[in-house]
XYZ file of C-alpha atoms in Angstrom:
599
model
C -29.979 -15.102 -126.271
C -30.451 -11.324 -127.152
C -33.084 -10.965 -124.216
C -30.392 -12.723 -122.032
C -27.635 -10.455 -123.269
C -30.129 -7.350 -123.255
C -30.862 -8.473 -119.597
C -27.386 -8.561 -118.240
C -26.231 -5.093 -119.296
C -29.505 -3.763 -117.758
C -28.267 -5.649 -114.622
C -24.896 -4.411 -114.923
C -25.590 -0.783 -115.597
C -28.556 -0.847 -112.566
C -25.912 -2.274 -109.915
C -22.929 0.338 -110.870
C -26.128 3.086 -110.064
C -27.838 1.724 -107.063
C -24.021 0.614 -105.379
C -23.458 4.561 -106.163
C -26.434 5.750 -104.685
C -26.090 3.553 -101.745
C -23.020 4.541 -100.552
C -25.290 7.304 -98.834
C -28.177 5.262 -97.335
C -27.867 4.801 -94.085
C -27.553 1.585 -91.980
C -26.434 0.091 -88.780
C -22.937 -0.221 -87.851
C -21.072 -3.203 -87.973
C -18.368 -4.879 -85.823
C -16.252 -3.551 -88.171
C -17.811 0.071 -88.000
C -17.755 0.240 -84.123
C -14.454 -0.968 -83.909
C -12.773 1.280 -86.459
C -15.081 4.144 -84.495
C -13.234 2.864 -80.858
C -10.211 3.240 -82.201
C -10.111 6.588 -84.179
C -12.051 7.968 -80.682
C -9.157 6.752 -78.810
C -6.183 7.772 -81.257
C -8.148 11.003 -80.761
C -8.269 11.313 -76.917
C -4.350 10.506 -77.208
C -3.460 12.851 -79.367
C -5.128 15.578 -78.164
C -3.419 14.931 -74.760
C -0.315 14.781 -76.275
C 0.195 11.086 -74.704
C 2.482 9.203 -77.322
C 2.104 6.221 -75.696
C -1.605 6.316 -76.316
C -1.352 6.966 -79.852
C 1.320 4.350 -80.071
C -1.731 1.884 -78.484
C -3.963 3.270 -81.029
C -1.795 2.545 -83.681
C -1.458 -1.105 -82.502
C -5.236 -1.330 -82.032
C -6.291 -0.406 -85.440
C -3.470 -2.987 -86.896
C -4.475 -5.419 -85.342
C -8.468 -4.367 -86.854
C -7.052 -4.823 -90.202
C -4.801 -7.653 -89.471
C -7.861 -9.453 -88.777
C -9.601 -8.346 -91.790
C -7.003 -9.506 -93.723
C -5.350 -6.310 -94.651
C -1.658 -6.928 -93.946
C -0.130 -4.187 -95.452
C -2.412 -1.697 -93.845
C -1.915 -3.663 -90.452
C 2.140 -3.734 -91.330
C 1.746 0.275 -91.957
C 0.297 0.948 -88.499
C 2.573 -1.234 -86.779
C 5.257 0.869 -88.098
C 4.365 3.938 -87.009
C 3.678 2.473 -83.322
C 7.255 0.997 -83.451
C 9.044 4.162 -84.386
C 6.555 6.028 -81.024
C 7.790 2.636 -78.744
C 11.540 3.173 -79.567
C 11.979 7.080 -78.672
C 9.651 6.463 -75.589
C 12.173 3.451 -74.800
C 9.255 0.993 -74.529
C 11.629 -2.546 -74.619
C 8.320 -4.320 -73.663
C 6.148 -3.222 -76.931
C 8.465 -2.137 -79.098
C 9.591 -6.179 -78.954
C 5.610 -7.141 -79.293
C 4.915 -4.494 -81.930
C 8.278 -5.911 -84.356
C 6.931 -9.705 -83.814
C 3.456 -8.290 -85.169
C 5.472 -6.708 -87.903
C 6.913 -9.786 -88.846
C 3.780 -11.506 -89.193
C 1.981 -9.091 -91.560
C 5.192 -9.091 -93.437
C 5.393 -13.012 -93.655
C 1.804 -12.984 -94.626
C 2.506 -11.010 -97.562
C 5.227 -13.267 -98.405
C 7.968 -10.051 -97.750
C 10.251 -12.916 -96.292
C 13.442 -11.621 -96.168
C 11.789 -8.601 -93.997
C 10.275 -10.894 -91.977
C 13.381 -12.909 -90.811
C 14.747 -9.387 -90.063
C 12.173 -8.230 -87.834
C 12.087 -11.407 -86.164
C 15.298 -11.460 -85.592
C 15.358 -8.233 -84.105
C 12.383 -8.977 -82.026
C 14.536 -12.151 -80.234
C 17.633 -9.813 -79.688
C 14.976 -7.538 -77.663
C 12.907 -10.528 -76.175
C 11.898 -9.161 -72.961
C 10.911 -12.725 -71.588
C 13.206 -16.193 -72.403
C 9.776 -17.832 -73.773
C 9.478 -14.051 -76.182
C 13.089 -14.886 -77.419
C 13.271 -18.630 -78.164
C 9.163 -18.382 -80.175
C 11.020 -14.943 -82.529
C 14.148 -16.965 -83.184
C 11.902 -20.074 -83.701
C 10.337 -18.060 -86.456
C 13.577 -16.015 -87.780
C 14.633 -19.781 -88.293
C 11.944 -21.113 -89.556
C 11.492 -18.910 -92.329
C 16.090 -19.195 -93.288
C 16.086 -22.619 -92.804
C 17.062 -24.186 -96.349
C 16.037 -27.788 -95.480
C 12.283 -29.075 -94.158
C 14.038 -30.712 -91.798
C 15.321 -27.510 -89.977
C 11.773 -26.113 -90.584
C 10.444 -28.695 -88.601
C 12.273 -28.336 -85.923
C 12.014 -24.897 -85.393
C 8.223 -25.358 -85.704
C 8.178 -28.002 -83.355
C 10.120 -26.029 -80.580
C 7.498 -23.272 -80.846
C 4.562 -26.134 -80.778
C 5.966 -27.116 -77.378
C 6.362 -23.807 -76.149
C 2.821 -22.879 -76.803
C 1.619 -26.490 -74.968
C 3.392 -24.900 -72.330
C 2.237 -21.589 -72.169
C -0.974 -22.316 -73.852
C -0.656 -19.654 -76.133
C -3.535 -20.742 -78.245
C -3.198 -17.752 -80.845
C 0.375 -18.884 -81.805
C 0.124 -22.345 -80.605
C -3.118 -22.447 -83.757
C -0.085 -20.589 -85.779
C 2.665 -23.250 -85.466
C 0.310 -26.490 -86.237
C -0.708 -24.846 -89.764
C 2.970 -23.934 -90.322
C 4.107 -27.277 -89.367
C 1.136 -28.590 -91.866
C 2.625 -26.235 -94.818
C 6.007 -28.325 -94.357
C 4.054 -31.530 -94.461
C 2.402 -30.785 -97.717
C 5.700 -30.091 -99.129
C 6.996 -33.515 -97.696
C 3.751 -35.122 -98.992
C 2.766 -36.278 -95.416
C -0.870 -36.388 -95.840
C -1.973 -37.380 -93.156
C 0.460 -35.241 -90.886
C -1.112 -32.548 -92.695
C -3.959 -33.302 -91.899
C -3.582 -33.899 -88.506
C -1.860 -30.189 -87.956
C -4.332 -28.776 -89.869
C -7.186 -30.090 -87.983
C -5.266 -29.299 -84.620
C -4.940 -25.915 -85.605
C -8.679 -25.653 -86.901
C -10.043 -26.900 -83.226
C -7.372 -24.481 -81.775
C -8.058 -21.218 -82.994
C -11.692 -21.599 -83.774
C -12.673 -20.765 -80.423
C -9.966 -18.013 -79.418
C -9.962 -16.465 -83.521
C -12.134 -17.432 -85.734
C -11.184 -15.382 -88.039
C -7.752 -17.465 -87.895
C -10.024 -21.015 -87.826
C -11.715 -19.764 -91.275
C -8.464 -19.177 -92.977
C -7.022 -22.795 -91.777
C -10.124 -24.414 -92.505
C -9.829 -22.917 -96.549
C -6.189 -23.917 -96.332
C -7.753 -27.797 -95.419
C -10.311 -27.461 -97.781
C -7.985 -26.484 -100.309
C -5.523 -29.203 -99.210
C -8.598 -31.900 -100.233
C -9.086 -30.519 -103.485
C -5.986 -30.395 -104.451
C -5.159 -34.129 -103.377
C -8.866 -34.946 -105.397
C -10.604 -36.011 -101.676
C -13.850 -34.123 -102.167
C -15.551 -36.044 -99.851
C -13.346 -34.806 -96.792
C -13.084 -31.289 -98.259
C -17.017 -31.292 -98.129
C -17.447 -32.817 -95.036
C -14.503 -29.397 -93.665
C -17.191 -27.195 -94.872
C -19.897 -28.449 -93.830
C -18.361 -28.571 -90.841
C -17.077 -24.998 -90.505
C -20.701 -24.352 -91.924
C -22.315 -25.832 -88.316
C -20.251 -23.257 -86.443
C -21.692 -20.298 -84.320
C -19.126 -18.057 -85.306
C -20.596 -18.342 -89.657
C -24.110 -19.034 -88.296
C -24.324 -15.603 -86.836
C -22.419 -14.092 -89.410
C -24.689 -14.156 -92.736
C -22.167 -12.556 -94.760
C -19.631 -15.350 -94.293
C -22.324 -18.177 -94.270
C -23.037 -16.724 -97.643
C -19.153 -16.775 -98.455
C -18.989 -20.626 -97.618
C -22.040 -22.013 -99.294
C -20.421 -20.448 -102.119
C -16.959 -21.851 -101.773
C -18.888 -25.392 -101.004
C -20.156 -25.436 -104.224
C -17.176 -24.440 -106.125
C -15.774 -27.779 -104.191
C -19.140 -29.533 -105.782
C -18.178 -28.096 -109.321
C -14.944 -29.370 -109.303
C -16.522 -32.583 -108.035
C -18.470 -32.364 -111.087
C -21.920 -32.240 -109.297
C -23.187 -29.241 -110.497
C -26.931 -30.179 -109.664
C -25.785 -30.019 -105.767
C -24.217 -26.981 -106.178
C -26.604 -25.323 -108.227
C -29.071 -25.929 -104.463
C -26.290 -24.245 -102.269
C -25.760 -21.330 -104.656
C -29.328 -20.550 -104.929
C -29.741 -21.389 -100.982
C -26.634 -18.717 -100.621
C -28.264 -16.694 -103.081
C -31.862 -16.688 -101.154
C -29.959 -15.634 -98.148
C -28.238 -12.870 -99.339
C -31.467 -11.309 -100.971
C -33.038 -11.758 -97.193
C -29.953 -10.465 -95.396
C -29.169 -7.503 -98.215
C -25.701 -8.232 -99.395
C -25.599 -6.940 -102.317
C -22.025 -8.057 -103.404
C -22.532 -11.592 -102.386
C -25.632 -12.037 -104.105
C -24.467 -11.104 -107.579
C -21.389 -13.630 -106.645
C -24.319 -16.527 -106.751
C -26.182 -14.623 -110.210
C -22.762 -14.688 -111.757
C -21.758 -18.300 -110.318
C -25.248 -19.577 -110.920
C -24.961 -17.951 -114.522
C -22.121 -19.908 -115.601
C -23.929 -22.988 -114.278
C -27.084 -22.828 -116.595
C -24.374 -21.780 -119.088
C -23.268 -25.048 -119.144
C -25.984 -26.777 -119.237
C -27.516 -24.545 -121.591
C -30.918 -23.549 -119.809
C -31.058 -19.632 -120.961
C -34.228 -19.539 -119.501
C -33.163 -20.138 -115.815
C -30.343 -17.603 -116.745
C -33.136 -15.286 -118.299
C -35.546 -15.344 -114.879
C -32.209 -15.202 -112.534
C -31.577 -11.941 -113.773
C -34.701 -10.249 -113.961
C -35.649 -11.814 -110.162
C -31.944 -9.999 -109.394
C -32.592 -6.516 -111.031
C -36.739 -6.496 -109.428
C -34.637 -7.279 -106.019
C -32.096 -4.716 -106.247
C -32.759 -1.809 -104.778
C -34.209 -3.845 -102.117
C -31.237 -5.752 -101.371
C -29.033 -2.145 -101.644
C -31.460 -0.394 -99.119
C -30.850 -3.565 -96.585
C -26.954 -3.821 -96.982
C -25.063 -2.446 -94.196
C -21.595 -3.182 -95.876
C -21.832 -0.292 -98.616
C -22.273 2.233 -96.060
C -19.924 0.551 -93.971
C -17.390 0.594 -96.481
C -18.343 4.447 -96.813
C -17.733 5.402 -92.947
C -14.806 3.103 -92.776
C -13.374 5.407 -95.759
C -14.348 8.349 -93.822
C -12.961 6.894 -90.768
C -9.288 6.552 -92.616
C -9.350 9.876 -93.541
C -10.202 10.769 -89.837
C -7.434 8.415 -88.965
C -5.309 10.219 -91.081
C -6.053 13.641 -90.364
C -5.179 12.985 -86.763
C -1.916 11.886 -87.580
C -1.361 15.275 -89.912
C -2.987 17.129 -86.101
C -0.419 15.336 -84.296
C 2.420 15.939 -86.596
C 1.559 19.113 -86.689
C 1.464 19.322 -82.551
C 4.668 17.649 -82.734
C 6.330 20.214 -84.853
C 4.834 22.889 -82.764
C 5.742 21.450 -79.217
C 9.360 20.829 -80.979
C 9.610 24.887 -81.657
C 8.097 25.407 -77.915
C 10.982 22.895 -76.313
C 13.634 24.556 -78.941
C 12.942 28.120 -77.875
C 12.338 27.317 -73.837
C 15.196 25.406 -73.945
C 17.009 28.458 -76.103
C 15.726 30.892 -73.231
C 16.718 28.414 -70.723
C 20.105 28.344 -71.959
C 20.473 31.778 -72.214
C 19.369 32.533 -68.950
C 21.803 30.071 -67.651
C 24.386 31.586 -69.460
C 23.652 35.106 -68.269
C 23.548 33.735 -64.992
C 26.581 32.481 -65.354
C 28.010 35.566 -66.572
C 26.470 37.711 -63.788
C 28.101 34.783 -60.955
C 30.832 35.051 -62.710
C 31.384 39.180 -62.788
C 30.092 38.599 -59.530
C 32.862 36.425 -58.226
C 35.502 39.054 -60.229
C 34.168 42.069 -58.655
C 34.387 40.206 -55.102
C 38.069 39.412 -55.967
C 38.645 42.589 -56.902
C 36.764 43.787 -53.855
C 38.900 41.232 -51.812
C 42.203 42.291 -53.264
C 41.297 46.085 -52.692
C 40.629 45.395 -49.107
C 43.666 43.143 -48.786
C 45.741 46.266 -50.432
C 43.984 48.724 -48.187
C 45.011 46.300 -45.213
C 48.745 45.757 -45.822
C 48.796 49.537 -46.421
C 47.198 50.012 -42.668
C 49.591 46.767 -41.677
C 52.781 49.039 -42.985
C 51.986 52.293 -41.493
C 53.791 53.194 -38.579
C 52.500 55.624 -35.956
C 54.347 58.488 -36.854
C 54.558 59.779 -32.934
C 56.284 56.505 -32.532
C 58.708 56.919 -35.018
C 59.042 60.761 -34.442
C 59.527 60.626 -30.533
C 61.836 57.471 -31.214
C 63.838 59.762 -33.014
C 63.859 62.605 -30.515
C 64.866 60.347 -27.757
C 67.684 59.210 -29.349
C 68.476 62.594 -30.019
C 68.083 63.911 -26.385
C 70.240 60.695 -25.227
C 73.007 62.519 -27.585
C 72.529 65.681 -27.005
C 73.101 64.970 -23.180
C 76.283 62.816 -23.848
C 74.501 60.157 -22.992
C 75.911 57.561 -25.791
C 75.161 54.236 -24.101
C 71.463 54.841 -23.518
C 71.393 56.264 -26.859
C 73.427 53.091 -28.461
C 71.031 50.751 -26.411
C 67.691 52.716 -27.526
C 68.822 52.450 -31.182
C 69.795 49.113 -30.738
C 66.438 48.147 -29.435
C 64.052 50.160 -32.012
C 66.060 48.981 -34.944
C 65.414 45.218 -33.179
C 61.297 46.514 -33.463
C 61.624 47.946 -36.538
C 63.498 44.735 -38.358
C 60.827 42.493 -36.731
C 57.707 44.736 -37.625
C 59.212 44.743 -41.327
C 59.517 40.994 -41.371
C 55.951 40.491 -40.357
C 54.616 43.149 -42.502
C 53.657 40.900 -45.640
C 51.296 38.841 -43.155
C 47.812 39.564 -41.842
C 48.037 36.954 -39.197
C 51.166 35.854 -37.376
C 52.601 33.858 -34.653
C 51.312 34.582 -31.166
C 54.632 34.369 -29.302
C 55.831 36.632 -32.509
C 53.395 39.428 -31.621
C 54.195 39.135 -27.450
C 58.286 39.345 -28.587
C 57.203 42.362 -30.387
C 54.623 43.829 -28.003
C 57.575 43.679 -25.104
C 60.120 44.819 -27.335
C 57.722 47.925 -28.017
C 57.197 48.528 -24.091
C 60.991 48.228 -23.208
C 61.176 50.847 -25.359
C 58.920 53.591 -24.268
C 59.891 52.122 -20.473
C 63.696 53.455 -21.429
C 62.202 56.954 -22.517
C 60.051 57.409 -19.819
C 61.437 55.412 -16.594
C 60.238 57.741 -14.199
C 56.486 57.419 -15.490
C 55.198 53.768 -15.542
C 55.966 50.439 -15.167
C 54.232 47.523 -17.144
C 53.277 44.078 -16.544
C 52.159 41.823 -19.514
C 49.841 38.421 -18.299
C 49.375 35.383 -21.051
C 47.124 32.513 -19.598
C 48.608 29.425 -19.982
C 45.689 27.966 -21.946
C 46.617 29.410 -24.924
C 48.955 27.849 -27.578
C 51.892 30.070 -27.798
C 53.242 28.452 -31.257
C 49.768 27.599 -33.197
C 47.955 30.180 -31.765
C 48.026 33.406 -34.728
C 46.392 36.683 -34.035
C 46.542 40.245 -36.213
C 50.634 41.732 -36.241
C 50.981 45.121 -34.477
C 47.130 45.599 -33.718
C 47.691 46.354 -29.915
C 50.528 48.077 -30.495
C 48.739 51.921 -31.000
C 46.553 51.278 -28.009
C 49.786 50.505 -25.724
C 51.215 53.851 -27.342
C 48.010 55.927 -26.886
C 48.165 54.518 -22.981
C 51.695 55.813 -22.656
C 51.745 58.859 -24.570
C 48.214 60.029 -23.806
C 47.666 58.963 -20.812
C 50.536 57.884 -18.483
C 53.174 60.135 -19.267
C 51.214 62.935 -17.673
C 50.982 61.490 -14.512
C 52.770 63.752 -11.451
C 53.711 60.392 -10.201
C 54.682 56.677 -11.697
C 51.674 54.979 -13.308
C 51.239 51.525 -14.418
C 50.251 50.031 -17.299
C 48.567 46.219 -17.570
C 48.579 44.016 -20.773
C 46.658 40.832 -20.264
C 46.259 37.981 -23.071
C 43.510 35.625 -21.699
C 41.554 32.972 -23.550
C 37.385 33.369 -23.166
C 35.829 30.028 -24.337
C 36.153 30.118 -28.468
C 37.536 33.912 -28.074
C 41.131 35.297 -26.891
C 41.012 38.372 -24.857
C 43.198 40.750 -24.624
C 42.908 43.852 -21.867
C 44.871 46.969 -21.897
C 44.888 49.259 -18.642
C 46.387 51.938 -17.879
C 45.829 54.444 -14.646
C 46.331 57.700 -16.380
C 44.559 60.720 -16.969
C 41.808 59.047 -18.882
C 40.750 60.086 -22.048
C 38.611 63.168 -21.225
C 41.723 65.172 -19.657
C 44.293 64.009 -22.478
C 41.314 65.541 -25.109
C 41.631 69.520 -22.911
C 45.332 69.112 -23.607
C 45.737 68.101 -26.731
C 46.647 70.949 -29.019
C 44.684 70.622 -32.107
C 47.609 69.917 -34.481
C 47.921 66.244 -31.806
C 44.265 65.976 -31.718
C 44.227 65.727 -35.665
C 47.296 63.110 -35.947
C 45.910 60.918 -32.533
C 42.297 61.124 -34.503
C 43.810 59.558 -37.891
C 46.398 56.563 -36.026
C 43.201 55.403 -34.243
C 40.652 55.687 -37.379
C 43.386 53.447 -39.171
C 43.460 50.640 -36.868
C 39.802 50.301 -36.426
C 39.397 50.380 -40.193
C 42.027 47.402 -39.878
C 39.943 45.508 -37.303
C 36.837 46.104 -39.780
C 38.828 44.946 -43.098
C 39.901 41.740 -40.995
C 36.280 41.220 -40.026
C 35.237 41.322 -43.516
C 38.211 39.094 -45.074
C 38.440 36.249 -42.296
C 35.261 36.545 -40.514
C 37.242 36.787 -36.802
C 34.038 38.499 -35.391
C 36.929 41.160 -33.838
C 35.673 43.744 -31.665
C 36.899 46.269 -29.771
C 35.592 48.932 -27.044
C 37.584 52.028 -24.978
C 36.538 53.678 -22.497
C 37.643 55.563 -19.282
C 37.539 53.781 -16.065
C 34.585 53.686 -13.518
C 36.810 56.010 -10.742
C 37.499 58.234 -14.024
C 42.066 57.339 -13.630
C 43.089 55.670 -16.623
C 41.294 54.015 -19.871
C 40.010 50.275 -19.992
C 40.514 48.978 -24.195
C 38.834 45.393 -24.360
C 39.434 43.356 -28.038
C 38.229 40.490 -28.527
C 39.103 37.874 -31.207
C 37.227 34.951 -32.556
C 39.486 31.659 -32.175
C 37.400 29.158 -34.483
């Protein structure tokens, strides 16, 4: 006994070392290895592109990798973080997947109440009918107090996934609907859902098949029928998926001859533990094969053969550092660490990316705002100064508008005076009469820019019978309006004729030897109405050699002023007016030409 005790510390104290030191031999990756490599490549393709939908993807990817292995709270962990990327990127589609999946590595950790939440929430998102009736199937399942209602909502997912032939869930739904037999003591239901789910998933996820066929086995033992709980691991012995796996093959001789212990045949599983021990040493699975030392151990306990015990050990501790040189799994488990952390430090990178694009979008969209802001302020001083620039020209122009010619006024004057002065009182009631009539009506039109044509022709004729009743024996007039134009709709510029007319009389007619004539002629030219003023004077030439400068001075300002009206107009209302003067071809009288845009 002391050798045997002396033997199993060395053993113990030997496999703590070499498991150490063989955490750093190298070995050929597993599926486990290249898979967990895949996905922490592609988590870091996404992140450094910055695509959140990719690392979302990952995130689902390498849940699903531990999902399978059994790890459901790392799977659950994973799943969250790919939720929380689906919902700001407003993914319905996944972010309805991704919850089911939650719900299932929840549920498999028996977090139930979390579970019915999530599935809930994934049938209130169900982006297809058959999505929505399987999650509320399963929200219902797990609520419902009786079997009954468990039963039901099993069955309505069972004939969904006929249907569909969804084999994953389909596999799912018969070992659920077994669970509820077992509980109702329906054997052979049971057993029937159990094996449907077996031949199910067994081809489409194995991993799946091996976890309904323990459930079965287990369901055997605990109703005492070893024979059928054999004859399940046998069978799941015969398939390819544990033949090419020596790992698991190893794993389910062993549980075979637990099922032979509790059968109380010890001799037969005494064979399979060796047999699983044999190929474990071959294979180099180093965890496994001290599972059959310790299982086989307890056996020759039993029985009391030391001896067996003895040689077990020693054969074990020779084989050692064999077995630890051929076992892939310890440095497996090493680079799948190492992986994690990889894993991990991505998601620190992309957090950190993350913060850093969230400073970038605060302080371009800070700059952006400011900019718009300061555009807006410089539009809007803009606008102001253009008001103010507007209002200033429409001051400038009523100030033009409200200016008289002060000949007019002053020779007005003088004529009524003369009219007195020879005792002429009628002619001098009937000039004063009249000029008062032009001066009301110019007043009354002053506040305007624009005013009724047949307002502007009253006052244009009112104007000429004037200065015809100063100076009869010098011209006559004649004023022409084509009957195309619109006498009442028609607006045009107050009073803007007016100082040419007095220029043609004053400068121009009046010193004629004999009676001139003077023409005013309002004519419309396609979108523009013309108006003509012609006179057979002196022309402009002469009236400039006998002007005396003191006339040449106020003549020079009246004009100025009512082309810088025609050039304020232009500028407030866009009327495109233009005007030209010149002296006529034969060189008697001056030709003025204005033009006005009608549109």
């Amino acid at each position: 006994m002391k050798d045997l005790k002396s033997v199993k510390l060395v053993f113990k104290i030997l496999l703590i070392s070499i498991l150490v030191v063989g955490n750093f031999c190298t070995a050929q990756d597993s599926t486990r290895v290249t898979q967990a490599y895949k996905s922490a490549a592609k988590l870091k393709k996404a992140v450094d592109n910055n695509d959140n939908k990719g690392v979302a993807d990952s995130y689902v990817g390498i849940a699903n990798d531990y999902y399978i292995q059994g790890n459901y709270a790392k799977s659950e962990e994973f799943l969250v973080k790919a939720r929380n990327i689906y919902k700001n990127l407003s993914d319905k589609k996944n972010l309805e997947a991704v919850t089911r999946k939650i719900a299932q590595s929840q549920e498999k950790q028996n977090k139930i109440t979390p579970a019915i939440s999530n599935y809930s929430m994934a049938a209130e998102m169900g982006y297809t009918e058959k999505s929505r009736a399987v999650n509320t199937n399963d929200a219902a399942r797990l609520s419902s107090p009786t079997s009954e209602q468990k039963v039901e909502a099993i069955q309505d997912n069972i004939n969904i996934g006929l249907k569909t032939k969804d084999k994953g869930d389909l596999a799912a739904s018969y070992s659920q609907m077994a669970d509820v037999n077992i509980q109702q003591k329906d054997i052979p239901k049971a057993e029937e859902n159990l094996n449907n789910a077996y031949v199910i998933s067994k081809k489409e996820a194995p991993q799946q098949a091996l976890e309904i066929n323990q459930k079965l086995t287990n369901f055997y033992v605990e109703n005492r029928n070893f024979e059928k709980a054999i004859e399940a691991k046998k069978k799941v012995l015969k398939e390819d998926f544990v033949k090419d796996n020596s790992q698991e093959k190893v794993n389910q001789i062993q549980e075979l001859a637990d099922i032979y212990i509790k059968k109380n045949d010890p001799d037969e599983a005494v064979i399979l533990l060796k047999n699983a021990y044999g190929i474990a040493l071959e294979k180099g699975h180093t965890l496994e094969a001290q599972k059959s030392v310790k299982r086989l151990d307890s056996l020759y306990s039993i029985t009391g053969n030391t001896d067996a015990s003895v040689l077990l050990y020693r054969d074990f501790l020779g084989k050692l550092p064999d077995i630890v040189s051929k076992d892939r799994s310890l440095v497996d488990n090493k680079i799948l660490e190492d992986t994690e952390q990889r894993i991990s430090q991505l998601e620190k990178e992309k957090e950190l990316k993350d913060a850093l694009i969230h400073k970038k979008n605060v302080f371009n969209y800070s700059l952006i705002a400011a900019l718009i802001l300061l555009t807006g302020l410089v539009i809007f001083i803009f606008r102001m100064l253009k008001k103010v620039q507007i209002k200033n020209k429409k001051i400038a122009l009523q100030s033009l508008r409200r200016e008289m010619n002060p000949h007019f006024i002053f020779n007005s004057l003088n004529s009524v005076n003369h009219f007195i002065a020879t005792n002429n009182e009628l002619e001098a009631n009937q000039y004063l009469t009249k000029f008062s009539k032009l001066m009301r009506g110019v007043m009354e039109n002053s506040a305007e820019d624009f005013i009724p044509f047949q307002q502007e022709l009253d006052l244009l004729q009112n104007y000429l019978a004037l200065e015809k009743t100063r100076f009869a024996d010098k011209f006559d007039y004649e004023i022409e309006v084509d009957e195309n134009l619109n006498m009442h709709s028609l607006k045009i510029p107050g009073m803007l004729v007016q100082p040419f007319l007095e220029n043609a009389v004053w400068h121009g007619l009046r010193y004629r030897s004999d009676k001139g004539f003077l023409t005013l002629s309002f004519e419309k030219e396609a979108q523009h109405l013309k108006i003509t003023i012609e006179d057979n004077g002196i022309g402009i030439e002469e009236s400039k050699k006998q002007k005396t400068q003191h006339q040449k001075t106020r003549e020079g300002r009246g004009m100025k002023n009512t082309l810088e009206r025609i050039k304020l107009l232009n500028d407030l209302y866009k009327k495109e007016i233009t005007c030209t003067i010149k002296d006529k071809e034969n060189g008697s009288g001056v030709l003025v030409n204005i033009k006005i845009n009608l549109t």
